[in-house]
mmCIF file of N, CA and C in Angstrom:
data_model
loop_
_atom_site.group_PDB
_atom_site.id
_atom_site.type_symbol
_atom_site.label_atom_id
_atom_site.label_comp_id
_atom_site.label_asym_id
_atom_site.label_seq_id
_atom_site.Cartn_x
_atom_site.Cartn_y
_atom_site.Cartn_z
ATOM 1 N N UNK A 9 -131.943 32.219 -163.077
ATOM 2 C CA UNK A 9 -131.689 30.799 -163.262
ATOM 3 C C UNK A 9 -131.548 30.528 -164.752
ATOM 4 N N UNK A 10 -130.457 29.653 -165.210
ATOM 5 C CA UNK A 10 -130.026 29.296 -166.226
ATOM 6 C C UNK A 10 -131.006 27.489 -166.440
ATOM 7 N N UNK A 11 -131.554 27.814 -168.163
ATOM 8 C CA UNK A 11 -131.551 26.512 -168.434
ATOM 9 C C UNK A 11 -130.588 25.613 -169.355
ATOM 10 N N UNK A 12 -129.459 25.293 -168.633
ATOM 11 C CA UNK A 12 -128.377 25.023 -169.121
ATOM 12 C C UNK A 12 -128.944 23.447 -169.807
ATOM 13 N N UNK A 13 -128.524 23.037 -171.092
ATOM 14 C CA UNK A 13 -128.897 22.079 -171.806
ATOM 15 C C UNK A 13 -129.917 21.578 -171.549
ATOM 16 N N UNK A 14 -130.636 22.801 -172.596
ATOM 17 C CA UNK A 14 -131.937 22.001 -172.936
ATOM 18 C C UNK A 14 -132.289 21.641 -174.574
ATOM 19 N N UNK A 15 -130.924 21.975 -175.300
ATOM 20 C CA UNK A 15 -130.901 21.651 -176.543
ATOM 21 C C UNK A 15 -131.383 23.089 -177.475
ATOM 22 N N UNK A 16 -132.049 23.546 -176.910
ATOM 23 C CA UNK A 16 -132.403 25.261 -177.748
ATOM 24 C C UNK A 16 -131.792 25.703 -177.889
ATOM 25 N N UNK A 17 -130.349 25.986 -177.272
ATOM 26 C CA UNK A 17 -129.655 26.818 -177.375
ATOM 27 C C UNK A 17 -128.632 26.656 -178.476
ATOM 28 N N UNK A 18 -128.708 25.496 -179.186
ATOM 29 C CA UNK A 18 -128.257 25.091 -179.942
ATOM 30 C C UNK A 18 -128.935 25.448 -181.882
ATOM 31 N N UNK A 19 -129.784 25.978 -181.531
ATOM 32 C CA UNK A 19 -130.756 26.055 -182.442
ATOM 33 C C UNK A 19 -130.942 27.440 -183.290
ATOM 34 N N UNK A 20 -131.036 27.575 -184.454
ATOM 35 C CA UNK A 20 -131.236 28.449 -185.347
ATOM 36 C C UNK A 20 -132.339 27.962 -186.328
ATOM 37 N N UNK A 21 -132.852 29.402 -186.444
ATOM 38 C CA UNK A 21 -134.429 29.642 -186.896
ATOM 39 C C UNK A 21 -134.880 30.446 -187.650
ATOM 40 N N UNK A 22 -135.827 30.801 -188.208
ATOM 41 C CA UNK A 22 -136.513 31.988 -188.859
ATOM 42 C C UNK A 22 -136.940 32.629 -188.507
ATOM 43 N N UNK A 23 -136.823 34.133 -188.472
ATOM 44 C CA UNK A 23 -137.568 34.400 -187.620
ATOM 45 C C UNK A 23 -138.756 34.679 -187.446
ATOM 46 N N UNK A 24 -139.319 34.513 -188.506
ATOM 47 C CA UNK A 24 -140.741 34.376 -188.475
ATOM 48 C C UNK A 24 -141.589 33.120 -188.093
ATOM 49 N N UNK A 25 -140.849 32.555 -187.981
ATOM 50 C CA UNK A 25 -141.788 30.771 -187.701
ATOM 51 C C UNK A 25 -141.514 30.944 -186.393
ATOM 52 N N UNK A 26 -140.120 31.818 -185.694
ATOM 53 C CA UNK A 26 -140.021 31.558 -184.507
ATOM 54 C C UNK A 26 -141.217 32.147 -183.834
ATOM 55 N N UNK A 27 -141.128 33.710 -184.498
ATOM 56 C CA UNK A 27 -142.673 34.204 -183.389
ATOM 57 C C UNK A 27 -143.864 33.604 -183.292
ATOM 58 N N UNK A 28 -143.848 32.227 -184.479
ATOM 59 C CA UNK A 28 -145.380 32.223 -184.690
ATOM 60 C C UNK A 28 -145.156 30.836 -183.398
ATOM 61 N N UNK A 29 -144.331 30.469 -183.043
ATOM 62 C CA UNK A 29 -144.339 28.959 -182.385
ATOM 63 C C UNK A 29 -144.001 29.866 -180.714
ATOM 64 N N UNK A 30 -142.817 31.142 -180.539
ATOM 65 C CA UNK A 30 -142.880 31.442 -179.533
ATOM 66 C C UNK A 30 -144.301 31.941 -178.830
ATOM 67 N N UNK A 31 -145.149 32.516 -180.067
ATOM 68 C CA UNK A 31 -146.614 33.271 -179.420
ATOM 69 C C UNK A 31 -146.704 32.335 -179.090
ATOM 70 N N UNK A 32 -147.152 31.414 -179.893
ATOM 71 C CA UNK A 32 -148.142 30.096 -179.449
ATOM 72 C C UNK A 32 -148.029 29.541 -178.018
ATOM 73 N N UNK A 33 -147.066 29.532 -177.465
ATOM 74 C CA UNK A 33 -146.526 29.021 -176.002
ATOM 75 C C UNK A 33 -146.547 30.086 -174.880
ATOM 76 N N UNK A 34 -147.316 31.735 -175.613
ATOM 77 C CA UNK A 34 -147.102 32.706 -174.447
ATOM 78 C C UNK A 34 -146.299 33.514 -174.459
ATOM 79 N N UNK A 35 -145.052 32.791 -174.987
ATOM 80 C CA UNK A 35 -143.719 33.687 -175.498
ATOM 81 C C UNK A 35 -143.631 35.030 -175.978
ATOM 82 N N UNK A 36 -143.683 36.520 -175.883
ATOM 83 C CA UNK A 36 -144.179 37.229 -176.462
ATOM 84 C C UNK A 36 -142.599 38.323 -177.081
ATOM 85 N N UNK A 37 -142.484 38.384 -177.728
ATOM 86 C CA UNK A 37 -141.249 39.773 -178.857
ATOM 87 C C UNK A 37 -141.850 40.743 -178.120
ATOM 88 N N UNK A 38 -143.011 41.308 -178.723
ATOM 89 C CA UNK A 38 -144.079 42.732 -178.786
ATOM 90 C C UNK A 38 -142.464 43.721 -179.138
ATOM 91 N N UNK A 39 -142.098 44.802 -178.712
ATOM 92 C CA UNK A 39 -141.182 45.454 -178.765
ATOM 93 C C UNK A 39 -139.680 45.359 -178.059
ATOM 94 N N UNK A 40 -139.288 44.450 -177.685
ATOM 95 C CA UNK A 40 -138.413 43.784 -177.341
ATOM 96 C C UNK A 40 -137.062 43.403 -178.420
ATOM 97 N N UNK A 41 -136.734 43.942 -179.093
ATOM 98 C CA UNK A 41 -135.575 43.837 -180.537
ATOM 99 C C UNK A 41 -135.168 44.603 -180.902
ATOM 100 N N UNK A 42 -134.088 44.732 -181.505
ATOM 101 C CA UNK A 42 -133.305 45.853 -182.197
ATOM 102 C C UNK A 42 -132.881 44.727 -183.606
ATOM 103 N N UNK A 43 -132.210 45.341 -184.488
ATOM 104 C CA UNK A 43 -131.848 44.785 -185.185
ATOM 105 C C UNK A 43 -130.427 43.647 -185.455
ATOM 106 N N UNK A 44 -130.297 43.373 -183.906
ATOM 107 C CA UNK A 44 -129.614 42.145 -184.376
ATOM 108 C C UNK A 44 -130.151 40.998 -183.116
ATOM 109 N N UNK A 45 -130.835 41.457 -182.221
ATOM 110 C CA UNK A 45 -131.420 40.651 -180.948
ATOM 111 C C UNK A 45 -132.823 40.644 -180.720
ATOM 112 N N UNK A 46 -133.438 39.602 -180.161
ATOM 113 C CA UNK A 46 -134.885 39.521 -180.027
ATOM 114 C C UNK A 46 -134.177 38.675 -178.844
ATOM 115 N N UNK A 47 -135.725 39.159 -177.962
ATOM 116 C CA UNK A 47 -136.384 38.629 -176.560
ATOM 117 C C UNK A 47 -137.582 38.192 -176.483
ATOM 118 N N UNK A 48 -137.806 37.015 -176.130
ATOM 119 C CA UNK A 48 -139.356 36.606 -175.964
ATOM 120 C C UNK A 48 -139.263 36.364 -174.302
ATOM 121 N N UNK A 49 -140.402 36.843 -173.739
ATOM 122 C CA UNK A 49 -140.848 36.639 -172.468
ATOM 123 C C UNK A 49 -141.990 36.016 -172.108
ATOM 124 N N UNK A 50 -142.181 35.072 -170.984
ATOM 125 C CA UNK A 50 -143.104 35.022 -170.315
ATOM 126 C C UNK A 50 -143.828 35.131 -169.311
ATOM 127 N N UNK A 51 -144.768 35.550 -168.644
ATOM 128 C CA UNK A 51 -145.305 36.346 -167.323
ATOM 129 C C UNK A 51 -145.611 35.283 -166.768
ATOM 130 N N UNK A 52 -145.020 34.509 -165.353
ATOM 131 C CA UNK A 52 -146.177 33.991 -164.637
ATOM 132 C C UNK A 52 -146.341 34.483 -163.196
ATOM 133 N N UNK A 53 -147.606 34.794 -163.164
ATOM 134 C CA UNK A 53 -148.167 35.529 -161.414
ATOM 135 C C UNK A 53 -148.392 34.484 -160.610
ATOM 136 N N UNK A 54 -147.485 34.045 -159.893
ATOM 137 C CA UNK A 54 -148.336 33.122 -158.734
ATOM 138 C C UNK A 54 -148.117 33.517 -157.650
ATOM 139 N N UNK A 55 -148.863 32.422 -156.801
ATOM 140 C CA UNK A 55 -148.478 33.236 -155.119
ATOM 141 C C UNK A 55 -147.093 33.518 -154.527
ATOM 142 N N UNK A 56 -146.124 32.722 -155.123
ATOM 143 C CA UNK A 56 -144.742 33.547 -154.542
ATOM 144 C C UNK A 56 -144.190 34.365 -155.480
ATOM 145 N N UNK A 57 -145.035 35.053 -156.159
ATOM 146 C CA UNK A 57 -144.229 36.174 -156.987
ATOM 147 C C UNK A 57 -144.549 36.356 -157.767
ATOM 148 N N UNK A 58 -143.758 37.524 -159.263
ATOM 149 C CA UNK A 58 -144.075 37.452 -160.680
ATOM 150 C C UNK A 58 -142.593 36.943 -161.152
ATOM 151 N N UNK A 59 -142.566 36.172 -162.531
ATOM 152 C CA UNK A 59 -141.700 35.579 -162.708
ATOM 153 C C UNK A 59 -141.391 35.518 -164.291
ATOM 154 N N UNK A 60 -140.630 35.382 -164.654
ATOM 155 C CA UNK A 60 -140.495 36.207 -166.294
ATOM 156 C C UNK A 60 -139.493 34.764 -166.666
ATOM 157 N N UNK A 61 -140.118 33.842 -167.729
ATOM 158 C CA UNK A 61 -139.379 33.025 -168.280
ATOM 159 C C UNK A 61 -138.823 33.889 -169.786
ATOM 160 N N UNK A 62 -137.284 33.746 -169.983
ATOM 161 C CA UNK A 62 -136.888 34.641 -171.107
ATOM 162 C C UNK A 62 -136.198 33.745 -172.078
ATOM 163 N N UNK A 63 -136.001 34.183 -173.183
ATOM 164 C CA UNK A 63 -135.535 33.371 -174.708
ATOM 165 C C UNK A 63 -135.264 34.409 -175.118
ATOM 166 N N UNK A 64 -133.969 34.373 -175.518
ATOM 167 C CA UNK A 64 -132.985 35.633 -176.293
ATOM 168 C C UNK A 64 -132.134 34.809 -177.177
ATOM 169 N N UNK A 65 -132.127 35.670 -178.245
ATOM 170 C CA UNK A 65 -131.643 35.121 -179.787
ATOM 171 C C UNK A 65 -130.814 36.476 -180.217
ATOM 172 N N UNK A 66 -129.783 36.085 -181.446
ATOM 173 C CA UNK A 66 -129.396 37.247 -182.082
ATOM 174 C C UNK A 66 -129.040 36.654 -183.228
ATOM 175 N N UNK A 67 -128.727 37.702 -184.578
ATOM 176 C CA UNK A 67 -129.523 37.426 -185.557
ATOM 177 C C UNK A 67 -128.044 36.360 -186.127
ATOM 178 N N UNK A 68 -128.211 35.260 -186.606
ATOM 179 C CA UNK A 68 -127.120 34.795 -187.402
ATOM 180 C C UNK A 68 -126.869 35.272 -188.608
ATOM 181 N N UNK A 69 -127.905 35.676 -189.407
ATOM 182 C CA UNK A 69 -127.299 36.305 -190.508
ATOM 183 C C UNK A 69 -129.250 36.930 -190.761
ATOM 184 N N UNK A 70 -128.901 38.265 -191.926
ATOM 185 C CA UNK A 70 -130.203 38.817 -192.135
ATOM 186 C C UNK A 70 -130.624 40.087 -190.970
ATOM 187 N N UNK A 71 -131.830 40.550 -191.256
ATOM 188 C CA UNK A 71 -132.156 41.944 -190.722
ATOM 189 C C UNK A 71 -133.517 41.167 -189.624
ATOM 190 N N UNK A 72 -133.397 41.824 -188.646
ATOM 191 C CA UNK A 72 -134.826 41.822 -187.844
ATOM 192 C C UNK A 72 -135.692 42.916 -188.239
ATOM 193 N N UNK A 73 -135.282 43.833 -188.283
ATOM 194 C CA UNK A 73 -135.827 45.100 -188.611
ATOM 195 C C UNK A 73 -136.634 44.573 -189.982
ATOM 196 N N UNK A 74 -136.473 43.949 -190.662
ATOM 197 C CA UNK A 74 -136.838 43.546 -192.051
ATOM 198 C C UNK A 74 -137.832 42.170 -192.319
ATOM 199 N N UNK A 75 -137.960 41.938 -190.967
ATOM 200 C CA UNK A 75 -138.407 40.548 -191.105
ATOM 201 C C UNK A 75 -138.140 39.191 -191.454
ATOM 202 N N UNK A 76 -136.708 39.272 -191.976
ATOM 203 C CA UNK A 76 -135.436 38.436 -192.632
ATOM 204 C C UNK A 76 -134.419 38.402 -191.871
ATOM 205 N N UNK A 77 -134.763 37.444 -191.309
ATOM 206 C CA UNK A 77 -133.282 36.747 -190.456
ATOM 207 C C UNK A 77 -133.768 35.914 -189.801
ATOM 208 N N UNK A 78 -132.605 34.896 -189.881
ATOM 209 C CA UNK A 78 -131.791 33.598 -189.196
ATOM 210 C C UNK A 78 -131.441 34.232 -187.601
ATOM 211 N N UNK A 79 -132.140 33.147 -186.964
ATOM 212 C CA UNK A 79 -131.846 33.858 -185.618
ATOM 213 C C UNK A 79 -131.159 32.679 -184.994
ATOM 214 N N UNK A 80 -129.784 32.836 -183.716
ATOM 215 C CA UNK A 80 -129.309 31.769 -182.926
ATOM 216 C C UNK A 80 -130.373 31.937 -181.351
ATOM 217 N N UNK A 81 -130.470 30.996 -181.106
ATOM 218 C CA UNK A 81 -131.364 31.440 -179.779
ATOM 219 C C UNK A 81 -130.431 30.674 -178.666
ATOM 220 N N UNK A 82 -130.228 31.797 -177.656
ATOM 221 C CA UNK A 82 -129.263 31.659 -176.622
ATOM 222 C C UNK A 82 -129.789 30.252 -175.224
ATOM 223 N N UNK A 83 -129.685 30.654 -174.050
ATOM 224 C CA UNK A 83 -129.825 29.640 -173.346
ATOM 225 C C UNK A 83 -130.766 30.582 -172.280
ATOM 226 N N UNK A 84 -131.940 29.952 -172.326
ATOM 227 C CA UNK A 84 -132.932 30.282 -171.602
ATOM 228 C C UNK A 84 -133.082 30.675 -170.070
ATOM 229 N N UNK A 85 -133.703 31.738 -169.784
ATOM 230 C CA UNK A 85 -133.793 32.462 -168.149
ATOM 231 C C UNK A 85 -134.764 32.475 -167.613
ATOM 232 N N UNK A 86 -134.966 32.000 -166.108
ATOM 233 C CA UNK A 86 -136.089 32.616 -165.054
ATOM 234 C C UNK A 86 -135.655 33.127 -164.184
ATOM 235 N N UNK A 87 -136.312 34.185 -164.212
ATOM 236 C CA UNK A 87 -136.037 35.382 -163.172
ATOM 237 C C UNK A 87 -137.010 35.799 -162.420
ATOM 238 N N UNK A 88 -137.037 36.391 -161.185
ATOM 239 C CA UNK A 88 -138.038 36.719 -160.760
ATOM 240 C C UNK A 88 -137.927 38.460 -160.836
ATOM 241 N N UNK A 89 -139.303 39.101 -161.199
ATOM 242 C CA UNK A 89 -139.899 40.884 -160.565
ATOM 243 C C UNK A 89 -139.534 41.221 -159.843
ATOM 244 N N UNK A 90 -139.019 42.137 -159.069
ATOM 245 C CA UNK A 90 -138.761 43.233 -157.742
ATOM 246 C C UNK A 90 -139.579 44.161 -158.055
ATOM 247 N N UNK A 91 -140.522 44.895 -157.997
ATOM 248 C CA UNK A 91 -140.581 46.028 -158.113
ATOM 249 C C UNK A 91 -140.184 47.388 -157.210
ATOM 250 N N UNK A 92 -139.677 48.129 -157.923
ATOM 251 C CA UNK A 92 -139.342 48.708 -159.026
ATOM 252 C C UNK A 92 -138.163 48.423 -159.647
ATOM 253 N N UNK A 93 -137.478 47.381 -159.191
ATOM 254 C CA UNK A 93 -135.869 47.492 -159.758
ATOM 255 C C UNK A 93 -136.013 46.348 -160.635
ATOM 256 N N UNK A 94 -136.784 45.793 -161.186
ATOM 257 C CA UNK A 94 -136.920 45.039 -162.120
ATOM 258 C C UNK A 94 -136.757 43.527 -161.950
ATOM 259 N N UNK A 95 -135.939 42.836 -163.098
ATOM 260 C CA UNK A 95 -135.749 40.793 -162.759
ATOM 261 C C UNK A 95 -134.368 40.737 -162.455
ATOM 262 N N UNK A 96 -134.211 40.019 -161.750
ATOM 263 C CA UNK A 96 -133.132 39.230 -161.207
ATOM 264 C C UNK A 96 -132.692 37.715 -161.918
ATOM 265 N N UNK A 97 -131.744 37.129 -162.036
ATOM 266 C CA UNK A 97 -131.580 35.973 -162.376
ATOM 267 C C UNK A 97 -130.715 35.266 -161.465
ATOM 268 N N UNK A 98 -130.171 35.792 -160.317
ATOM 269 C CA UNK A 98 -129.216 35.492 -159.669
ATOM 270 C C UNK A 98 -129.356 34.170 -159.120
ATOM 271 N N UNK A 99 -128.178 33.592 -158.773
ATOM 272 C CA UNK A 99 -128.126 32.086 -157.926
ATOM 273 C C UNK A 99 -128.647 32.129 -156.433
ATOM 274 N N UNK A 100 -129.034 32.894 -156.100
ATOM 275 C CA UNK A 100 -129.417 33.151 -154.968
ATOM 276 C C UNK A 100 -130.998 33.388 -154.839
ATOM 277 N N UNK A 101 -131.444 33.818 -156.037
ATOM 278 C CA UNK A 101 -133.048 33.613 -155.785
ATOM 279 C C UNK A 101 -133.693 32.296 -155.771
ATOM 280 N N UNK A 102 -134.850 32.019 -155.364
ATOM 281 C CA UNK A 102 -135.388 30.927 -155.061
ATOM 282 C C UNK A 102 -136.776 30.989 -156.037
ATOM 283 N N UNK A 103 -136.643 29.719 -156.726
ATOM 284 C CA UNK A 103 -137.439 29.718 -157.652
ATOM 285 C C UNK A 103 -138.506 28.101 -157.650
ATOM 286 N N UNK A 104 -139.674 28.394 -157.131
ATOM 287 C CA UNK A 104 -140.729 27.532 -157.056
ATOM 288 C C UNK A 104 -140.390 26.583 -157.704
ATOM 289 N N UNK A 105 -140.453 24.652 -157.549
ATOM 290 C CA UNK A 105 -140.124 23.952 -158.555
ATOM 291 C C UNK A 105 -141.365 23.667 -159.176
ATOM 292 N N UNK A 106 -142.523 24.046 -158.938
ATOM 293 C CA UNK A 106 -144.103 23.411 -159.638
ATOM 294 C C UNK A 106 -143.322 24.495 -161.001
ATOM 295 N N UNK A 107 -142.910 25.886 -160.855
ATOM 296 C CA UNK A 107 -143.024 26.863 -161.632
ATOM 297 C C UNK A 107 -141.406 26.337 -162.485
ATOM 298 N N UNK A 108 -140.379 26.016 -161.662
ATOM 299 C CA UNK A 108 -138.917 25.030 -162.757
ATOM 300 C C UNK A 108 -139.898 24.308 -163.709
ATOM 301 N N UNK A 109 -140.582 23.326 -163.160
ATOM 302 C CA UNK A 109 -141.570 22.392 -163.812
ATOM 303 C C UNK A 109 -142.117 22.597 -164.891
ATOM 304 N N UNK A 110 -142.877 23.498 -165.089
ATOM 305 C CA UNK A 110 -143.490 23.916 -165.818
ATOM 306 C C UNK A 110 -143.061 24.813 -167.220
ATOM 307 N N UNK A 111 -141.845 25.604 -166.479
ATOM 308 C CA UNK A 111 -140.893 26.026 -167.771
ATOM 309 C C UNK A 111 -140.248 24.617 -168.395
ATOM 310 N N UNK A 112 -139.528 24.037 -167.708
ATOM 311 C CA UNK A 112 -138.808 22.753 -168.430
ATOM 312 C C UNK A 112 -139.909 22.241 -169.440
ATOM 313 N N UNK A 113 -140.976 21.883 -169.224
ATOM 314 C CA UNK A 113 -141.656 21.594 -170.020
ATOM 315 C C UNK A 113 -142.219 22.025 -171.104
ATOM 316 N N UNK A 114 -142.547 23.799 -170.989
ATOM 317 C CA UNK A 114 -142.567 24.851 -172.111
ATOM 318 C C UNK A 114 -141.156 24.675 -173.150
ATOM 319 N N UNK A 115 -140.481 24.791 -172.576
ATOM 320 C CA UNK A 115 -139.259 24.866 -173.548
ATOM 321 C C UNK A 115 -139.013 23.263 -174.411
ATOM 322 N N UNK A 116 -139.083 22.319 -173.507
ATOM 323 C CA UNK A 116 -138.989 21.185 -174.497
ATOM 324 C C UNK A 116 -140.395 21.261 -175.453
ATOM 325 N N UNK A 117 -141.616 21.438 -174.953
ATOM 326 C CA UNK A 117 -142.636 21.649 -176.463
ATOM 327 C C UNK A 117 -141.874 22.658 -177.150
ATOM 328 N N UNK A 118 -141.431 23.890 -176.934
ATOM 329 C CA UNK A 118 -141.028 24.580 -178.006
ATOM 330 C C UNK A 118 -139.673 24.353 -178.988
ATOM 331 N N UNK A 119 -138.807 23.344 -178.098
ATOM 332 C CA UNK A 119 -137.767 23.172 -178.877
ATOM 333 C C UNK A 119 -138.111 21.798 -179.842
ATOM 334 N N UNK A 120 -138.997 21.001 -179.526
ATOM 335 C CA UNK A 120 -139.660 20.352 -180.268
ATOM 336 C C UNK A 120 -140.342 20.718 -181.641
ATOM 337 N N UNK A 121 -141.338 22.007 -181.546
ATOM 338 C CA UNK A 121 -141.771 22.690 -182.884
ATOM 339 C C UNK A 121 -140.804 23.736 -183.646
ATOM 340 N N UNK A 122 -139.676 24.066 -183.222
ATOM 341 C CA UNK A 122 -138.860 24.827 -183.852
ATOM 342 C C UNK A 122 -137.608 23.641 -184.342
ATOM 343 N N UNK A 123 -137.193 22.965 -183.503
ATOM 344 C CA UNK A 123 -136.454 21.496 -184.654
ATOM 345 C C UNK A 123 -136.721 21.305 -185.798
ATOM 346 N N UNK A 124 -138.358 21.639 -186.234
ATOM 347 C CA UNK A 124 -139.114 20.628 -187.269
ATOM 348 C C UNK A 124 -138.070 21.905 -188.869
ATOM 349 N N UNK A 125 -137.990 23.139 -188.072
ATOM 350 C CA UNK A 125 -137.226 24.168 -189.090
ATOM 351 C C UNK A 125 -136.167 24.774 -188.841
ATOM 352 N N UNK A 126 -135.550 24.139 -188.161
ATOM 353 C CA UNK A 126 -134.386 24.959 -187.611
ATOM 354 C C UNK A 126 -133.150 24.697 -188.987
ATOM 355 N N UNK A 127 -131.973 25.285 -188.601
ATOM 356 C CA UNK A 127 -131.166 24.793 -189.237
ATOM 357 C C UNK A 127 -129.923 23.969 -188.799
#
């Protein structure tokens, strides 16, 4: 599932302020980047499933590898776990609305504290 306009996607950042505002919300990098893309994820376990809210960026200008760079951050995903074959995003999965809910709302706090520096 696509979060089509929610205004983030519009947005460029640092990338260091980004991790410190994506941790803050759960959002996690950990090893997830190469040097021109970063992924932040989030885990939620509930009773119909595991479910991975995602934020993917690539670099507008500058190094990730370096800690220096301008990042664009793309348009936000929930997907659900299969195991073993991994997340899905397809139009066809069915995705809890308490759990829509609750991302919509993560992402507007976060596009709220990353505005305050974006460019």
């Amino acid at each position: 599932m696509r979060f089509e306009a929610t205004g983030i996607e519009n947005l460029k950042a640092d990338l260091n302020r980004l991790d410190e505002v994506m941790l803050s919300h759960g959002l996690v990098r950990e090893g997830q980047w190469d040097y021109e893309r970063v992924t932040y994820d989030r885990k939620f376990e509930i009773k119909e499933g595991t479910y991975y809210l995602r934020i993917q960026g690539y670099t507008a200008e500058g190094d990730i590898g370096k800690h220096d760079a301008i990042i664009q951050i793309m348009t936000p995903l929930l997907g659900k776990h299969y195991y073993p074959h991994g997340v899905e995003y397809g139009e066809g999965e069915h995705f809890p609305s308490h759990l829509v809910n609750s991302c919509e709302k993560l992402l507007a706090d976060v596009k709220k504290e990353v505005e305050v520096f974006a460019d």
